[in-house]
CSV table of N, CA, C and O in Angstrom, one decimal:
chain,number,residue,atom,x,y,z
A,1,UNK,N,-18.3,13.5,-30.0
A,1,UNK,CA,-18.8,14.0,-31.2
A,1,UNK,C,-19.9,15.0,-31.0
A,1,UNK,O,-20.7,15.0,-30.0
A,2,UNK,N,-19.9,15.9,-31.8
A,2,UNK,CA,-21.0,17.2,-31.7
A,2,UNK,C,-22.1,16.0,-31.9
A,2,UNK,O,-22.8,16.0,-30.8
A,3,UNK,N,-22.5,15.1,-32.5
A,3,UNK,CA,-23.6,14.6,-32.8
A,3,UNK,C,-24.7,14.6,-31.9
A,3,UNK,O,-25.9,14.8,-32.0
A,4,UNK,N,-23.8,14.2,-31.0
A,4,UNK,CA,-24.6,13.9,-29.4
A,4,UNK,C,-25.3,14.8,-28.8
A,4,UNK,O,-26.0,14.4,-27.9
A,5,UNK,N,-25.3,16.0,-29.1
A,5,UNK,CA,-26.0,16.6,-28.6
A,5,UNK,C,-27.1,17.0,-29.1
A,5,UNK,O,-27.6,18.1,-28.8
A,6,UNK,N,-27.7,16.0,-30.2
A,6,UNK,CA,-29.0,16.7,-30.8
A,6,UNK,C,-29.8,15.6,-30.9
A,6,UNK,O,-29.2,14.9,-31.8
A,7,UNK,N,-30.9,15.1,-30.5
A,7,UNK,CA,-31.3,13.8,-30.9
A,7,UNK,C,-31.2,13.4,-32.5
A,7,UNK,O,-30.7,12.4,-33.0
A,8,UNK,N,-32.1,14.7,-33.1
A,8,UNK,CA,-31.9,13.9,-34.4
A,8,UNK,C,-31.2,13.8,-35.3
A,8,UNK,O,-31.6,13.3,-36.3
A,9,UNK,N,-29.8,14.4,-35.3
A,9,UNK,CA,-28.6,14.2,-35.9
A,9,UNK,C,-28.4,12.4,-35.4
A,9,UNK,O,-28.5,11.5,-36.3
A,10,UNK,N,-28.1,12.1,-34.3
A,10,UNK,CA,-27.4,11.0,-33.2
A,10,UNK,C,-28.3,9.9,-34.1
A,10,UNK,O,-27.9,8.9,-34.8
A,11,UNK,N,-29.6,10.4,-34.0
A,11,UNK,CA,-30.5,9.3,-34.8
A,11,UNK,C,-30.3,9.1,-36.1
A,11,UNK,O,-30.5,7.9,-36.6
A,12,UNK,N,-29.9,10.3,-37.0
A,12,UNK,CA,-29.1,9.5,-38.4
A,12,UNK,C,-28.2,9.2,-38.7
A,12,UNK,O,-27.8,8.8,-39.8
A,13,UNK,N,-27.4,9.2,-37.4
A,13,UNK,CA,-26.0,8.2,-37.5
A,13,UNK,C,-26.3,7.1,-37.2
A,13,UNK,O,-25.8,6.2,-37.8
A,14,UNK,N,-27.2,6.8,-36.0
A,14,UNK,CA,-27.2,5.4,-35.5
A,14,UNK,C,-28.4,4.6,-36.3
A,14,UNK,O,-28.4,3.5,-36.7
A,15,UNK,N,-29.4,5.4,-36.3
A,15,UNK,CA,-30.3,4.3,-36.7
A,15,UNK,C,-30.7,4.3,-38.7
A,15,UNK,O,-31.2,3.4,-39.3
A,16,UNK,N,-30.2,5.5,-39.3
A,16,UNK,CA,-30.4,5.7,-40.5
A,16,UNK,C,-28.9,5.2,-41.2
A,16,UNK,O,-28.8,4.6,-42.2
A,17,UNK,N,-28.1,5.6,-40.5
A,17,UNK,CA,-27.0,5.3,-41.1
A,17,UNK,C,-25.9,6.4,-42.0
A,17,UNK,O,-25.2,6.1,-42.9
A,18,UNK,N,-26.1,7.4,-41.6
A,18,UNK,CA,-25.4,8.7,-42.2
A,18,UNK,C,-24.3,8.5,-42.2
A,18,UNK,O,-23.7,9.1,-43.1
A,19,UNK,N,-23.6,7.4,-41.3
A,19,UNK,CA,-21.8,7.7,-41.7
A,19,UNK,C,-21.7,5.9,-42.1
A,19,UNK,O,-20.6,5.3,-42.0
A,20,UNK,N,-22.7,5.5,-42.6
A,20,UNK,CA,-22.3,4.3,-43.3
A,20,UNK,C,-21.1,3.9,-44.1
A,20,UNK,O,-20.5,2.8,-44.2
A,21,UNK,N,-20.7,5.3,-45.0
A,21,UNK,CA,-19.5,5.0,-46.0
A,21,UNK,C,-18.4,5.0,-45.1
A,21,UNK,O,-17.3,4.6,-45.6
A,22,UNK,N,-18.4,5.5,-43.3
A,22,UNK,CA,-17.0,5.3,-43.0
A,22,UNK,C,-16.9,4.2,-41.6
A,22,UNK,O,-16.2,4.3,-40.6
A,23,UNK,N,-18.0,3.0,-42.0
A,23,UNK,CA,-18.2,2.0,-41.3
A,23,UNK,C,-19.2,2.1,-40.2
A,23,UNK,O,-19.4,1.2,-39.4
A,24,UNK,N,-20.0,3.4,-40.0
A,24,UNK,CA,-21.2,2.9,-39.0
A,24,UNK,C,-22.6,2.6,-39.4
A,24,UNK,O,-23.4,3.5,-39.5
A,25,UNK,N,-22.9,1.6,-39.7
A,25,UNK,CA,-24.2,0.4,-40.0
A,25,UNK,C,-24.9,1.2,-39.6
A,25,UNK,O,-24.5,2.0,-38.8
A,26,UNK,N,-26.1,1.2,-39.9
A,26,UNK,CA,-27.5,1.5,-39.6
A,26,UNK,C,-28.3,0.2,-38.5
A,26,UNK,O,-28.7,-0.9,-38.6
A,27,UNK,N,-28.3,1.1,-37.7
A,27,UNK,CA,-29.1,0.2,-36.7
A,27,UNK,C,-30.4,0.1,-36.7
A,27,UNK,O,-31.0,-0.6,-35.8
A,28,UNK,N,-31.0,0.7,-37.4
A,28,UNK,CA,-32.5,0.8,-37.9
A,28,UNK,C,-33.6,-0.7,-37.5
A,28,UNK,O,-34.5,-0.8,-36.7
A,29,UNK,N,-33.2,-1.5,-38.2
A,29,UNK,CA,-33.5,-2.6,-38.0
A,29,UNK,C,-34.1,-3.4,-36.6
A,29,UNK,O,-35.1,-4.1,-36.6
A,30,UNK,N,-33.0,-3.0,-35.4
A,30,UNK,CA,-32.7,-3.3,-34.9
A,30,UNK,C,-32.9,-2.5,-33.3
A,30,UNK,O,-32.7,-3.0,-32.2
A,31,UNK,N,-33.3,-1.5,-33.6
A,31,UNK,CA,-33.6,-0.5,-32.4
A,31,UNK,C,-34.4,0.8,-32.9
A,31,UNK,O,-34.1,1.5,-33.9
A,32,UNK,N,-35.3,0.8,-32.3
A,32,UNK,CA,-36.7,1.8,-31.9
A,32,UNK,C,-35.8,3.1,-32.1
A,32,UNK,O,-34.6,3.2,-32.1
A,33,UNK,N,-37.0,4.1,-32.5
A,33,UNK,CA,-36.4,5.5,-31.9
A,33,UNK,C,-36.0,5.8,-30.3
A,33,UNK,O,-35.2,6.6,-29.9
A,34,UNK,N,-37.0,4.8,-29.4
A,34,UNK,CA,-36.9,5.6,-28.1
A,34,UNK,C,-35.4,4.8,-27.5
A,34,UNK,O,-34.7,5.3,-26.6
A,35,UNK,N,-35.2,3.4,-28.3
A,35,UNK,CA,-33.6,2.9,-27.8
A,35,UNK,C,-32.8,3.6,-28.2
A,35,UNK,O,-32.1,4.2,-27.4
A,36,UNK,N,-32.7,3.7,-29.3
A,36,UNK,CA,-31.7,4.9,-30.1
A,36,UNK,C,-31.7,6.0,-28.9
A,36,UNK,O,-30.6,6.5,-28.6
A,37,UNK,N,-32.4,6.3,-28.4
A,37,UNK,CA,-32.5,7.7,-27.9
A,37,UNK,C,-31.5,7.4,-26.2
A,37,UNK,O,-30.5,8.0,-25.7
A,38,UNK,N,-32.3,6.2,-25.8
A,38,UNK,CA,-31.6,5.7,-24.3
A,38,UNK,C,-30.2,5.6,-24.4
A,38,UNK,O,-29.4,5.9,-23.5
A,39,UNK,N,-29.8,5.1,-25.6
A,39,UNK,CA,-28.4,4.9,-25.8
A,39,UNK,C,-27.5,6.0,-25.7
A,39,UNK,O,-26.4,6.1,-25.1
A,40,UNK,N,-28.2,7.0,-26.6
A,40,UNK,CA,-27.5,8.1,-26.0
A,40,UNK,C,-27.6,9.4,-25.0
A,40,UNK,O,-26.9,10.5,-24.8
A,41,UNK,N,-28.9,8.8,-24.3
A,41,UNK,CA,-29.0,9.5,-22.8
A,41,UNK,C,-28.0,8.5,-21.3
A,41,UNK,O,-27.8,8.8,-20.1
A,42,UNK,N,-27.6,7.2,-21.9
A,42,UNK,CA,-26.7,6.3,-21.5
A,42,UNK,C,-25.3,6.8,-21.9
A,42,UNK,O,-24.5,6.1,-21.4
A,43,UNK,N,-25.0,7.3,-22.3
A,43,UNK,CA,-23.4,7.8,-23.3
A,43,UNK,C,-23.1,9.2,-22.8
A,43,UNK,O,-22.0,9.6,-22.4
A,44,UNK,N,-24.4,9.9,-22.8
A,44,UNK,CA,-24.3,11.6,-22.5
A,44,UNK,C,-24.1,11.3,-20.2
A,44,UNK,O,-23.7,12.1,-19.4
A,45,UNK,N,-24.5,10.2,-20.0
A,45,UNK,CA,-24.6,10.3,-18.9
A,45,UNK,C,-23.2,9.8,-18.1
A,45,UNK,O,-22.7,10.2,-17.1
A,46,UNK,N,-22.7,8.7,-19.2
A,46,UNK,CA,-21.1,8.5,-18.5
A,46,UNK,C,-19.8,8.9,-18.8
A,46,UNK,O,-18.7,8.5,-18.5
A,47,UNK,N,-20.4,10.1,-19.9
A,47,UNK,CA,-19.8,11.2,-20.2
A,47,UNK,C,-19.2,12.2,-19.1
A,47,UNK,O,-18.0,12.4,-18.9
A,48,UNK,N,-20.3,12.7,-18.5
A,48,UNK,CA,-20.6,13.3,-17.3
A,48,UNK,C,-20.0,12.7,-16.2
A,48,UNK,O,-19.1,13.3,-15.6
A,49,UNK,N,-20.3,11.3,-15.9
A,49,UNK,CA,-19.5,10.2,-15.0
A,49,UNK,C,-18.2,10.4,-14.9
A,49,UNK,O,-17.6,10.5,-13.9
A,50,UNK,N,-17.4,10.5,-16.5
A,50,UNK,CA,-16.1,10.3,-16.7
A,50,UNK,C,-15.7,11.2,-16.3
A,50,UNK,O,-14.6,10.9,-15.7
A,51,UNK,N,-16.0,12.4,-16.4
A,51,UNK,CA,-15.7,13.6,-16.5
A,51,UNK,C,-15.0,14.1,-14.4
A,51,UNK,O,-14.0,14.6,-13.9
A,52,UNK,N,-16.5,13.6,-13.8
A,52,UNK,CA,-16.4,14.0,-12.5
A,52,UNK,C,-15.5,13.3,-11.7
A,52,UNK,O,-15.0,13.7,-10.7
A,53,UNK,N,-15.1,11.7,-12.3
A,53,UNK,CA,-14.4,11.1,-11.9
A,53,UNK,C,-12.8,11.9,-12.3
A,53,UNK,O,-11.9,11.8,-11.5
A,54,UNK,N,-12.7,12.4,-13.1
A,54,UNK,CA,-11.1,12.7,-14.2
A,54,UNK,C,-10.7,14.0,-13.0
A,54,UNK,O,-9.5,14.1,-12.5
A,55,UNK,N,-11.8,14.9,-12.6
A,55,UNK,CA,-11.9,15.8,-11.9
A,55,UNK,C,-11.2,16.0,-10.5
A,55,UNK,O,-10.2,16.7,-10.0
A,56,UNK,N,-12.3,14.9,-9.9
A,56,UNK,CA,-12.3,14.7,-8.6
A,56,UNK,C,-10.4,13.8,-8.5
A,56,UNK,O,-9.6,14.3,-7.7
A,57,UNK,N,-10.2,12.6,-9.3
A,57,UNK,CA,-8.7,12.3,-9.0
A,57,UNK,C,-7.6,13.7,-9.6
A,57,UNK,O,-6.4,13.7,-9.4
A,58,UNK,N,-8.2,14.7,-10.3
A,58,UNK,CA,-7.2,15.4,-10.9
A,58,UNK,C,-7.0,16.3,-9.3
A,58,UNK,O,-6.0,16.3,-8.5
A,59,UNK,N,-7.8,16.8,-9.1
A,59,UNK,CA,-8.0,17.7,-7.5
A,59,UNK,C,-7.6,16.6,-6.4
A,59,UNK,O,-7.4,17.4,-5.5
A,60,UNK,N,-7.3,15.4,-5.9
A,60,UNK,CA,-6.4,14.5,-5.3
A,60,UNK,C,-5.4,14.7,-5.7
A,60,UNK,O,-4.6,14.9,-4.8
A,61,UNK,N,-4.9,14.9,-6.9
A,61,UNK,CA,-3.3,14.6,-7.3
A,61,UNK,C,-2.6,16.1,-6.7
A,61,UNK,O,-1.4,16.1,-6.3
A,62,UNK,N,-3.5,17.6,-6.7
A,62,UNK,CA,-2.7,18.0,-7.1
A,62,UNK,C,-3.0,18.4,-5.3
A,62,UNK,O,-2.4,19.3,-4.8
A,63,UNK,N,-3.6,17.8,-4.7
A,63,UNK,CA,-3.8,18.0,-3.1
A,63,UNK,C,-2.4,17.1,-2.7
A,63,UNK,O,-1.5,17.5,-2.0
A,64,UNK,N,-2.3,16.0,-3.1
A,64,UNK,CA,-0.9,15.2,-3.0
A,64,UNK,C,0.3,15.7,-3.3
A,64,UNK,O,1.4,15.3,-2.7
A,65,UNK,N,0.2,16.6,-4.2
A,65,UNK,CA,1.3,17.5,-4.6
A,65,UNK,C,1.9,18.8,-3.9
A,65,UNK,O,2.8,19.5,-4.3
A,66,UNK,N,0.8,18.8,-2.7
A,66,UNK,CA,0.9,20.4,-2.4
A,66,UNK,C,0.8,21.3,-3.0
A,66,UNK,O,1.5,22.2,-2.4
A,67,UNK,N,0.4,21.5,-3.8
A,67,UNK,CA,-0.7,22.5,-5.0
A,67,UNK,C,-1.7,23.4,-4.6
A,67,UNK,O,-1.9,24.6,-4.8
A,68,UNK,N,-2.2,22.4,-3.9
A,68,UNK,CA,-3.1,23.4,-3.3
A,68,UNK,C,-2.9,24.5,-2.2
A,68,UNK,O,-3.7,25.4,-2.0
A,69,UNK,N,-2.0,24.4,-1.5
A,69,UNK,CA,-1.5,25.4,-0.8
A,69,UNK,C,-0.8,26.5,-1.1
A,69,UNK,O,-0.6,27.3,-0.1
């Protein structure tokens, strides 16, 4: 989601509750600004994770394949 990339968009979905009418709760209650914030410097981070992992096996497969030559 574009959301993610702006803190305080991210923060009125999660903690105000901006997409409440299509099932995401407001976590307000329940978490700080600065958790709100970890959560998604935790999310943007295994984003990144996923990404290098998807990479790194995509560049295996195509080394297995003889692709690369």
């Amino acid at each position: 989601s574009g959301l993610i990339h702006d803190a305080a968009s991210w923060d009125k979905v999660v903690r105000e509750g901006l997409l409440a009418e299509r099932g995401m709760a407001s976590f307000e209650p329940y978490l700080t600004w600065e958790q709100s914030e970890a959560i998604r410097a935790y999310i943007i981070r295994e984003a990144w994770r996923g990404k290098q992992v998807a990479d790194a096996r995509a560049a295996a497969a195509a080394e297995d394949s003889g692709a690369g030559e």
